[in-house]
Short mmCIF file of N, CA and C and ligand atoms in Angstrom, two decimals:
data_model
loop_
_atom_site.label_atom_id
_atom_site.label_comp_id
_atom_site.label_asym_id
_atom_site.label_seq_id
_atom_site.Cartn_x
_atom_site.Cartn_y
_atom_site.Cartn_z
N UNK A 21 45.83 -39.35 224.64
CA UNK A 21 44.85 -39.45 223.55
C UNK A 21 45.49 -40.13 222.34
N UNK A 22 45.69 -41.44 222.43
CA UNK A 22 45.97 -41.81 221.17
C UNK A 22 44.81 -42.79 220.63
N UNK A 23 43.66 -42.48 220.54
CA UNK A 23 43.05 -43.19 219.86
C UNK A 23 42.40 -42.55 218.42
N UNK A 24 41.72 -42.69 217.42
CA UNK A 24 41.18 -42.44 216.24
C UNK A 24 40.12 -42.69 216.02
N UNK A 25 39.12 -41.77 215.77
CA UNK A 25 37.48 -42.19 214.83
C UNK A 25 37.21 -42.18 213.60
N UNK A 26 36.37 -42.72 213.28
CA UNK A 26 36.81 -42.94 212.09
C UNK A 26 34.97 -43.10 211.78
N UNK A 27 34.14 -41.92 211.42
CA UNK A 27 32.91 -42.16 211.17
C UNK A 27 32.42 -42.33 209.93
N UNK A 28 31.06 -43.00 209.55
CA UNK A 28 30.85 -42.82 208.50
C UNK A 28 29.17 -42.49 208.22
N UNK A 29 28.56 -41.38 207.65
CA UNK A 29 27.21 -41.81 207.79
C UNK A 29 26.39 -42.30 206.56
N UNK A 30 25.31 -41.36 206.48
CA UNK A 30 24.17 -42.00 205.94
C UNK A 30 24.25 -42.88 204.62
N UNK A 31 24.21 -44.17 204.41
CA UNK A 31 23.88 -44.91 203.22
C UNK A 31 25.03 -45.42 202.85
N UNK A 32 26.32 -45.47 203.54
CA UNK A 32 27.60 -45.83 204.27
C UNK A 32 27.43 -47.63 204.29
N UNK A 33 26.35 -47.79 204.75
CA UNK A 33 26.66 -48.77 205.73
C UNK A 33 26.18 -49.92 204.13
N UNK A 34 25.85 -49.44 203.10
CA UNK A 34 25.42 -50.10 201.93
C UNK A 34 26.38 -49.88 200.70
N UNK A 35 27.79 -49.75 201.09
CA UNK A 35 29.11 -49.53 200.41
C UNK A 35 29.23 -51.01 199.80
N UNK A 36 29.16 -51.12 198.93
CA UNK A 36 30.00 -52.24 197.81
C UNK A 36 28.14 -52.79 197.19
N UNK A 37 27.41 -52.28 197.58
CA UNK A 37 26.07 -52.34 197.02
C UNK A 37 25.17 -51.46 196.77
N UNK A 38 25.40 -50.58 196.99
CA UNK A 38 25.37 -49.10 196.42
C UNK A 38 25.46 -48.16 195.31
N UNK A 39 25.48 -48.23 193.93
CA UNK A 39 25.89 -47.68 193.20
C UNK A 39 27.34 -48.43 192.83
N UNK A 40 27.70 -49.43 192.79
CA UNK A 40 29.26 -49.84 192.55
C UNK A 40 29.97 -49.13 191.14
N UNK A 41 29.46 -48.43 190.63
CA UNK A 41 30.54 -48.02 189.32
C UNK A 41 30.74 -46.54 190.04
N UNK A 42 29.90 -46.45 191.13
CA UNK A 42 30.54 -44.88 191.86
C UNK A 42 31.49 -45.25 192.73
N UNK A 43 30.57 -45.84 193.82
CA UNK A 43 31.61 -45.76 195.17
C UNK A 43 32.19 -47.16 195.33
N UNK A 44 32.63 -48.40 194.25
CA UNK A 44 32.82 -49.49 193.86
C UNK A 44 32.07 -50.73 194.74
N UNK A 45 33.28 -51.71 194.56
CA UNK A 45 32.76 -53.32 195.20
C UNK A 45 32.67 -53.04 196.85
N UNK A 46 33.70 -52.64 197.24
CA UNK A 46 34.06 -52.72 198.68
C UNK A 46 33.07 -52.50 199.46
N UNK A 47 33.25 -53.08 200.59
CA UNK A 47 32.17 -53.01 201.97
C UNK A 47 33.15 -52.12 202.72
N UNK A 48 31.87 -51.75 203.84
CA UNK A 48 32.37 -50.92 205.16
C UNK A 48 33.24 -51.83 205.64
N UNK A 49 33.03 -53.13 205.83
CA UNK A 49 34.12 -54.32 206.39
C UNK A 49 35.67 -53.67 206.03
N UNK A 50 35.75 -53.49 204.62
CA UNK A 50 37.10 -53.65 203.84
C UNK A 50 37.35 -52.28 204.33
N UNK A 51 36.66 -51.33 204.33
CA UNK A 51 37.06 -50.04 204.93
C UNK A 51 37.94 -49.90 206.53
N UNK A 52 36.64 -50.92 207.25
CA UNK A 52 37.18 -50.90 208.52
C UNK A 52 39.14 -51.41 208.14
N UNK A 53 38.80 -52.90 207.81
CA UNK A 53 39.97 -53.66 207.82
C UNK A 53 41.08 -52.47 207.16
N UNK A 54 40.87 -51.67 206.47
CA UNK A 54 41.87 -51.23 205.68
C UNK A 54 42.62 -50.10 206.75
N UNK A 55 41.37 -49.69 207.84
CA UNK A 55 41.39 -48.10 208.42
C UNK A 55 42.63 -49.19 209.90
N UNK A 56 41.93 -50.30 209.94
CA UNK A 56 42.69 -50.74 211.32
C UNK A 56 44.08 -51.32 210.67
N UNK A 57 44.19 -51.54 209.52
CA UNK A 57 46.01 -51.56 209.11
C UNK A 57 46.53 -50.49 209.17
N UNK A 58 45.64 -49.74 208.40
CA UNK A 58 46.72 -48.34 208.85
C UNK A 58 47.01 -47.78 210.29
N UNK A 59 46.12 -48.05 211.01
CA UNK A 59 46.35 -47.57 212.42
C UNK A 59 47.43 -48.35 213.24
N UNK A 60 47.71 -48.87 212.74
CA UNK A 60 48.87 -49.98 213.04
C UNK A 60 48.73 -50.58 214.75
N UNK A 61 49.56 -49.41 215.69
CA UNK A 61 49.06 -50.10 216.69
C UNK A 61 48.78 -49.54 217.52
N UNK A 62 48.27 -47.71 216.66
CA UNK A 62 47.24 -46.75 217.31
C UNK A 62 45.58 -47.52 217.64
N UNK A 63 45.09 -47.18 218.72
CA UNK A 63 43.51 -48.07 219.06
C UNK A 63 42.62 -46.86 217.75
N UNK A 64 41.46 -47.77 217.03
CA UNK A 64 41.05 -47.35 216.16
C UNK A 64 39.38 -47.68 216.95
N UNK A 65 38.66 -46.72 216.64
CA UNK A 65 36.74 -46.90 216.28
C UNK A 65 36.17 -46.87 215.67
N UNK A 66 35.97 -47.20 214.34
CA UNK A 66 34.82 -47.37 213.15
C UNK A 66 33.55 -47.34 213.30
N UNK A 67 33.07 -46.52 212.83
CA UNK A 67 31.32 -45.93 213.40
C UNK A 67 30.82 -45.71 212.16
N UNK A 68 29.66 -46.01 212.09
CA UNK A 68 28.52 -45.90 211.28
C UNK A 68 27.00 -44.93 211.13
N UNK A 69 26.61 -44.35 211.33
CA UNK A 69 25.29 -44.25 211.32
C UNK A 69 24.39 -43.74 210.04
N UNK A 70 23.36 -43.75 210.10
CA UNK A 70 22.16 -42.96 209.11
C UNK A 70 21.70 -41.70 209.81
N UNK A 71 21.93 -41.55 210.69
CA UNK A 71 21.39 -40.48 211.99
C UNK A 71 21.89 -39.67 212.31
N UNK A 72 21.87 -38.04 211.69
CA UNK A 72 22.96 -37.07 211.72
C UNK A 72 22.93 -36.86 213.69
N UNK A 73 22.09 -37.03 214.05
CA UNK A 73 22.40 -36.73 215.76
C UNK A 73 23.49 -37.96 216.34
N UNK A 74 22.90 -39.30 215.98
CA UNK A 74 24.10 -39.97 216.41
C UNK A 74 25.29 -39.85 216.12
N UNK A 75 26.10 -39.35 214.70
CA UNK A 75 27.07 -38.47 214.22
C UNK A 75 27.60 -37.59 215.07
N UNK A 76 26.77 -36.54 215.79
CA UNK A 76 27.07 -35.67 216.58
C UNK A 76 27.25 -36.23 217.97
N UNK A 77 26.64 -37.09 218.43
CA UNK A 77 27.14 -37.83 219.74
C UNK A 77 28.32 -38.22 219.92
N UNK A 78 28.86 -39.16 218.62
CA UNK A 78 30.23 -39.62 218.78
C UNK A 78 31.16 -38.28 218.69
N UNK A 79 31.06 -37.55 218.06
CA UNK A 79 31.55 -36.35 217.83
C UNK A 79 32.26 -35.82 219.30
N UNK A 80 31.03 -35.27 219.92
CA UNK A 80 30.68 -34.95 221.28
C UNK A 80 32.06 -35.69 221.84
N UNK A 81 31.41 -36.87 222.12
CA UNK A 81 32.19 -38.24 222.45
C UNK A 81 33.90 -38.13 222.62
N UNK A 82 34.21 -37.82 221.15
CA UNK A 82 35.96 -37.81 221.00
C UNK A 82 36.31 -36.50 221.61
N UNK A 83 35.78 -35.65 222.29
CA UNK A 83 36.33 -34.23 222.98
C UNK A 83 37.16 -34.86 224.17
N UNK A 84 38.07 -34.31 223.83
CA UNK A 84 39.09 -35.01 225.28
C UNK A 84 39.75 -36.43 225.67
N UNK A 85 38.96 -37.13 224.48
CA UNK A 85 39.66 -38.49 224.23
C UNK A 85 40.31 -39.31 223.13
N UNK A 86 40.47 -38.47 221.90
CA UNK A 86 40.47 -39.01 220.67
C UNK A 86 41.52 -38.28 219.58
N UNK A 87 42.10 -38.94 219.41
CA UNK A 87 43.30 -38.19 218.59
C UNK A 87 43.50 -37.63 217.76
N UNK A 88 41.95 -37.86 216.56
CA UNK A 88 41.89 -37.26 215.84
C UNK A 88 40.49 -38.00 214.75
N UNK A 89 39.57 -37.45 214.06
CA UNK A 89 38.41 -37.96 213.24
C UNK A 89 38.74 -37.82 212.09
N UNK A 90 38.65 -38.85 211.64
CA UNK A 90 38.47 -39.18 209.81
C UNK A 90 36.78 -39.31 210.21
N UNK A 91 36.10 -38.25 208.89
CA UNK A 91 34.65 -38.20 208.64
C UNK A 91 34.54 -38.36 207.02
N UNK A 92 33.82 -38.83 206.57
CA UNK A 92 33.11 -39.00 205.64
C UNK A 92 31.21 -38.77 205.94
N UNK A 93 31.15 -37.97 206.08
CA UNK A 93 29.51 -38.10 206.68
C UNK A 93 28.45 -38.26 205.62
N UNK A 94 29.06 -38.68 204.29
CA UNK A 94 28.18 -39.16 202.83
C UNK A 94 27.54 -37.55 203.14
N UNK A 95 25.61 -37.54 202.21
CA UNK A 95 24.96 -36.77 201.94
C UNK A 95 25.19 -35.44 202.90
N UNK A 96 25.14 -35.78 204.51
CA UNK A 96 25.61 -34.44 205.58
C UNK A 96 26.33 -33.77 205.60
N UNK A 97 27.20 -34.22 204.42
CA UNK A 97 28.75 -33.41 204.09
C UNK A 97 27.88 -32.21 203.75
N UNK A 98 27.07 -32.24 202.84
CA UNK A 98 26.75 -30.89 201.92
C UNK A 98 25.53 -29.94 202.76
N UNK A 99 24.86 -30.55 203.90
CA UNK A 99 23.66 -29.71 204.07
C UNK A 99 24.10 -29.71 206.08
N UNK A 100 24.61 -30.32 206.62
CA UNK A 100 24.90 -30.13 207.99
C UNK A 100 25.58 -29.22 208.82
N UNK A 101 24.65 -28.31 208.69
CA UNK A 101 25.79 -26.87 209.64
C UNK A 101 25.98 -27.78 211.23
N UNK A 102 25.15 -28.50 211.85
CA UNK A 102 25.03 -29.02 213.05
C UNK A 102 26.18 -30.36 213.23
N UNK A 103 26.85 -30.88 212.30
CA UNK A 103 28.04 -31.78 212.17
C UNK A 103 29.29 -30.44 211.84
N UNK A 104 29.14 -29.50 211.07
CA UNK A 104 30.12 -28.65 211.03
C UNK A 104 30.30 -27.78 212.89
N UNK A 105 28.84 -27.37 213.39
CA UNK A 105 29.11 -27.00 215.20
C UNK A 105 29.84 -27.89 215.38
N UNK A 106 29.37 -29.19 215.71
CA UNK A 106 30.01 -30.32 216.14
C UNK A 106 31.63 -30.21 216.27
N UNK A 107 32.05 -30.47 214.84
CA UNK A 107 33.29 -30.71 215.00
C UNK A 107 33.89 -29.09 215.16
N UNK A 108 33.81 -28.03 215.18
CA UNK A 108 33.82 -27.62 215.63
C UNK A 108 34.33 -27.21 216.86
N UNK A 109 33.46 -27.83 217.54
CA UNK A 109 33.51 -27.81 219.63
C UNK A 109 34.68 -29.31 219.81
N UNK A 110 35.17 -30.11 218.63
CA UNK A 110 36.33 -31.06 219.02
C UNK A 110 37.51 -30.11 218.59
N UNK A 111 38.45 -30.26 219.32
CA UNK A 111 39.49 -29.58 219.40
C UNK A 111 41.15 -30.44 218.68
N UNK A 112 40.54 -31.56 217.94
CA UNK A 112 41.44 -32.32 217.61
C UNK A 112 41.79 -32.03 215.98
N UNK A 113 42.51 -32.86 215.35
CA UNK A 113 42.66 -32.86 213.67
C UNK A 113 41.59 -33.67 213.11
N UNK A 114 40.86 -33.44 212.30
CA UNK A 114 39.75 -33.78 211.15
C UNK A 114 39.95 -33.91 209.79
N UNK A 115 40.07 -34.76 209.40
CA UNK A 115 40.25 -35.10 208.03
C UNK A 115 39.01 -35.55 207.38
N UNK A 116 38.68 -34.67 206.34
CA UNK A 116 37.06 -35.16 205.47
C UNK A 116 37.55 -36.36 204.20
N UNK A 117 37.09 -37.33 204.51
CA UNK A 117 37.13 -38.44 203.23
C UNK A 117 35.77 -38.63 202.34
N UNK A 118 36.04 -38.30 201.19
CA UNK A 118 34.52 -38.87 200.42
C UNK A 118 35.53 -39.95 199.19
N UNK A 119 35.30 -41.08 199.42
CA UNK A 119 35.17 -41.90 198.19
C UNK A 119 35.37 -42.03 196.89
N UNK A 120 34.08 -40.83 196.44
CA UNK A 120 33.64 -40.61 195.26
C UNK A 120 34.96 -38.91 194.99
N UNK A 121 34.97 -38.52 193.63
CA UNK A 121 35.24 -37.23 193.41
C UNK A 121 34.44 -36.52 192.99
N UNK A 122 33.82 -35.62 194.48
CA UNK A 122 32.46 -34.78 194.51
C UNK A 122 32.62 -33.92 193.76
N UNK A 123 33.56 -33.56 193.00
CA UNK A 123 33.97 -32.32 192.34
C UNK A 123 33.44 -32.84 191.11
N UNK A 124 33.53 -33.81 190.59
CA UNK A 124 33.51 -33.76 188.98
C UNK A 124 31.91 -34.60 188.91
N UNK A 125 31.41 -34.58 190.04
CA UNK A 125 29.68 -34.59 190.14
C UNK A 125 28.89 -33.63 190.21
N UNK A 126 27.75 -33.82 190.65
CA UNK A 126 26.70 -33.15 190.69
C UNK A 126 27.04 -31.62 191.50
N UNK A 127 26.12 -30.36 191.18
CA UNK A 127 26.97 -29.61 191.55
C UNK A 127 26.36 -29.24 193.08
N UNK A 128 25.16 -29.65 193.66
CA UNK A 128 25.58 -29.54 195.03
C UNK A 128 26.03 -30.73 195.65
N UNK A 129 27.28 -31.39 195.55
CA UNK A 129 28.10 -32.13 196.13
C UNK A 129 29.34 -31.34 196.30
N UNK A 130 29.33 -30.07 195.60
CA UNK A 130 30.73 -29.23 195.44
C UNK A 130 30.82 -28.38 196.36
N UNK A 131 29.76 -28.14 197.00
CA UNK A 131 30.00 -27.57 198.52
C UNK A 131 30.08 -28.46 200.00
N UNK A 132 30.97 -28.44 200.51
CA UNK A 132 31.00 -29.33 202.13
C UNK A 132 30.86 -28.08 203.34
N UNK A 133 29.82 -28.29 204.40
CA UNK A 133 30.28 -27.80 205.31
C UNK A 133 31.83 -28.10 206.29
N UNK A 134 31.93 -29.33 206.24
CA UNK A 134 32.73 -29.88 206.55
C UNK A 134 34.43 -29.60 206.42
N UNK A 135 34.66 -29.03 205.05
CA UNK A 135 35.67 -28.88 204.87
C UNK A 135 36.34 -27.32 205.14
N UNK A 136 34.82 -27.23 205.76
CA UNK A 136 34.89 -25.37 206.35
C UNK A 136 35.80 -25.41 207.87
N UNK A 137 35.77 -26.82 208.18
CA UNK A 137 36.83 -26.99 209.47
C UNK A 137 37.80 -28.32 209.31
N UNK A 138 37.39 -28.71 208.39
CA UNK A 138 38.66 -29.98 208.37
C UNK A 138 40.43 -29.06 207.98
N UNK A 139 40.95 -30.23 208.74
CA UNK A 139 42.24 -29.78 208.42
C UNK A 139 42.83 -30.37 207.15
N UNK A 140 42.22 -31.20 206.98
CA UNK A 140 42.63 -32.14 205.13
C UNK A 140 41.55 -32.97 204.87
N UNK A 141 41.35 -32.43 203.28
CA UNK A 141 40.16 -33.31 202.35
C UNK A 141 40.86 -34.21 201.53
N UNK A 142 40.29 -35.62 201.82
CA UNK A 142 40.77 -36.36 200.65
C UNK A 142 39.56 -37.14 199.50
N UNK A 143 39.49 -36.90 198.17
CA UNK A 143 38.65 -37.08 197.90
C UNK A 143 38.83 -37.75 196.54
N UNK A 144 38.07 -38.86 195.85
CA UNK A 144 37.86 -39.51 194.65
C UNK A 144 39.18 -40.48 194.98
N UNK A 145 40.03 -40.80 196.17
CA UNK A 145 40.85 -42.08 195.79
C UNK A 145 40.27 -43.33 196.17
N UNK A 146 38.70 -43.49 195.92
CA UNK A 146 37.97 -44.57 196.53
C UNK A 146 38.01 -45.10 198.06
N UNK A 147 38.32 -46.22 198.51
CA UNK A 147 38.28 -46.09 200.16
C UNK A 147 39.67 -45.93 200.66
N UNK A 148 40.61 -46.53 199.43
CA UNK A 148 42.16 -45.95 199.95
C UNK A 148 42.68 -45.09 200.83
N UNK A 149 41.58 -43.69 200.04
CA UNK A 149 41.59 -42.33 200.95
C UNK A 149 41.28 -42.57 202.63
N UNK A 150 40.67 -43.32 203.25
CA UNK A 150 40.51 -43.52 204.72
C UNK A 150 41.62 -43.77 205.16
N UNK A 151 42.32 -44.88 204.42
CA UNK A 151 43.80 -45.22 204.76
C UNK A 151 44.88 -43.93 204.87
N UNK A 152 44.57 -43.56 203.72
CA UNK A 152 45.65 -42.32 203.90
C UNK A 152 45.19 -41.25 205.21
N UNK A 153 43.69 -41.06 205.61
CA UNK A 153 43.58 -39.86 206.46
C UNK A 153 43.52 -40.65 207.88
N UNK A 154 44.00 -41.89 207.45
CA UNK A 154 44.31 -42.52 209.43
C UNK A 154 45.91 -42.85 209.11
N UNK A 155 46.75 -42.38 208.67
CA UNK A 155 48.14 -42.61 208.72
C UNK A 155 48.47 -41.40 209.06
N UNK A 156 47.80 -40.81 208.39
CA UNK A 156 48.31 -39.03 208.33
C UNK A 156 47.63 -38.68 210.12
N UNK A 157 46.58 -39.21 210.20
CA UNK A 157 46.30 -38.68 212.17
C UNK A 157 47.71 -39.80 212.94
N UNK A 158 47.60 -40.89 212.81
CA UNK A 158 48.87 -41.68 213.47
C UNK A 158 50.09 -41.03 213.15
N UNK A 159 50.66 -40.37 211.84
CA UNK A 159 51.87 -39.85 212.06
C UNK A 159 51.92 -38.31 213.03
N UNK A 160 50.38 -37.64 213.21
CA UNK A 160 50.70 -36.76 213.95
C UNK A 160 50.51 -37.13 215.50
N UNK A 161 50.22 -38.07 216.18
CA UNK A 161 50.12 -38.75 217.27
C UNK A 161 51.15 -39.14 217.28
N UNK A 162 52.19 -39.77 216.46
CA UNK A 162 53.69 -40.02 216.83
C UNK A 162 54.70 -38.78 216.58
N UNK A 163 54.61 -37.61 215.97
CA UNK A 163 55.19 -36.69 216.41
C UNK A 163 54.84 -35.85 217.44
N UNK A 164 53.61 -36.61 218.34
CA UNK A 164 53.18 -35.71 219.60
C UNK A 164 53.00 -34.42 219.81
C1 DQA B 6 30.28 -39.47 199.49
C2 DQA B 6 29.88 -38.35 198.52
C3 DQA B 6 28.56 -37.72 198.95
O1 DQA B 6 28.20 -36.69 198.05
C4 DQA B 6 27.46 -38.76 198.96
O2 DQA B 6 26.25 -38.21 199.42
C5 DQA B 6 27.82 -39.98 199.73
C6 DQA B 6 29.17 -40.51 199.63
C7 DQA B 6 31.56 -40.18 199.01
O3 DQA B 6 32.15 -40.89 199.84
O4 DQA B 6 31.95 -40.10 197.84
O5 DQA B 6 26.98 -40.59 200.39
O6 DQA B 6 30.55 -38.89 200.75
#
């Protein structure tokens, strides 16, 4: 299992046009590109959806094959007990990335289901943070 997911959902896919003084210039492109440097020459999957079930498919998906999920699931972070089952039933390391710093926003952004099973939150270092939570799954895939 050395591969990495790397999902992102709803309203994701409209990053660098979106609100730019929140979640800035950058595209999902620059995300991807940034998530597949860091993976160096771990195999990487960059996923997208608006569709909390398709979320849960890939989910599904990485059980038994996947080294570890970087999620950002945007808005599902705060209301998805059914992405929290999910990961859940994966048995791998999970790292929650949000972008933005949900903390010093609105105040239901200050709860995640998500971080009720992630093993590390990284949050407000803009998309950087993806980088950091796919180095941090590749350094634990190289200490095996
Ligand atoms: C986000 C924060 C969420 O609260 C929001 O709904 C998003 C993006 C972030 O990356 O900062 O869609 O996950």
């Amino acid at each position: 299992m050395t591969s990495i997911l790397v999902l992102n959902g709803p309203n994701l896919n409209l990053l660098g046009k979106r609100q730019p003084e929140i979640y800035g210039h950058a595209t999902l492109d620059d995300v991807a590109d940034l998530c597949r440097a860091a993976a160096g020459d771990v195999s990487i999957r960059i996923e997208q959806s608006n569709h909390e079930g398709q979320l849960i498919d890939w989910i599904h998906e990485a059980r038994g094959t996947t080294a570890g999920i970087v999620i950002n699931a945007g808005a599902y972070t705060h209301t998805s007990i059914a992405i929290f089952d999910a990961l859940n039933a994966y048995e791998g390391p999970v790292i929650e990335v949000h972008i933005s710093n949900v903390h010093k926003r609105e105040g239901f952004r200050h709860h995640s289901y998500i971080s009720a099973r992630a093993d590390g939150v990284i949050v407000g270092l803009g998309i950087r943070g993806y980088a950091a939570a796919v180095r941090h799954i590749r350094d634990l895939t190289a200490e095996g």
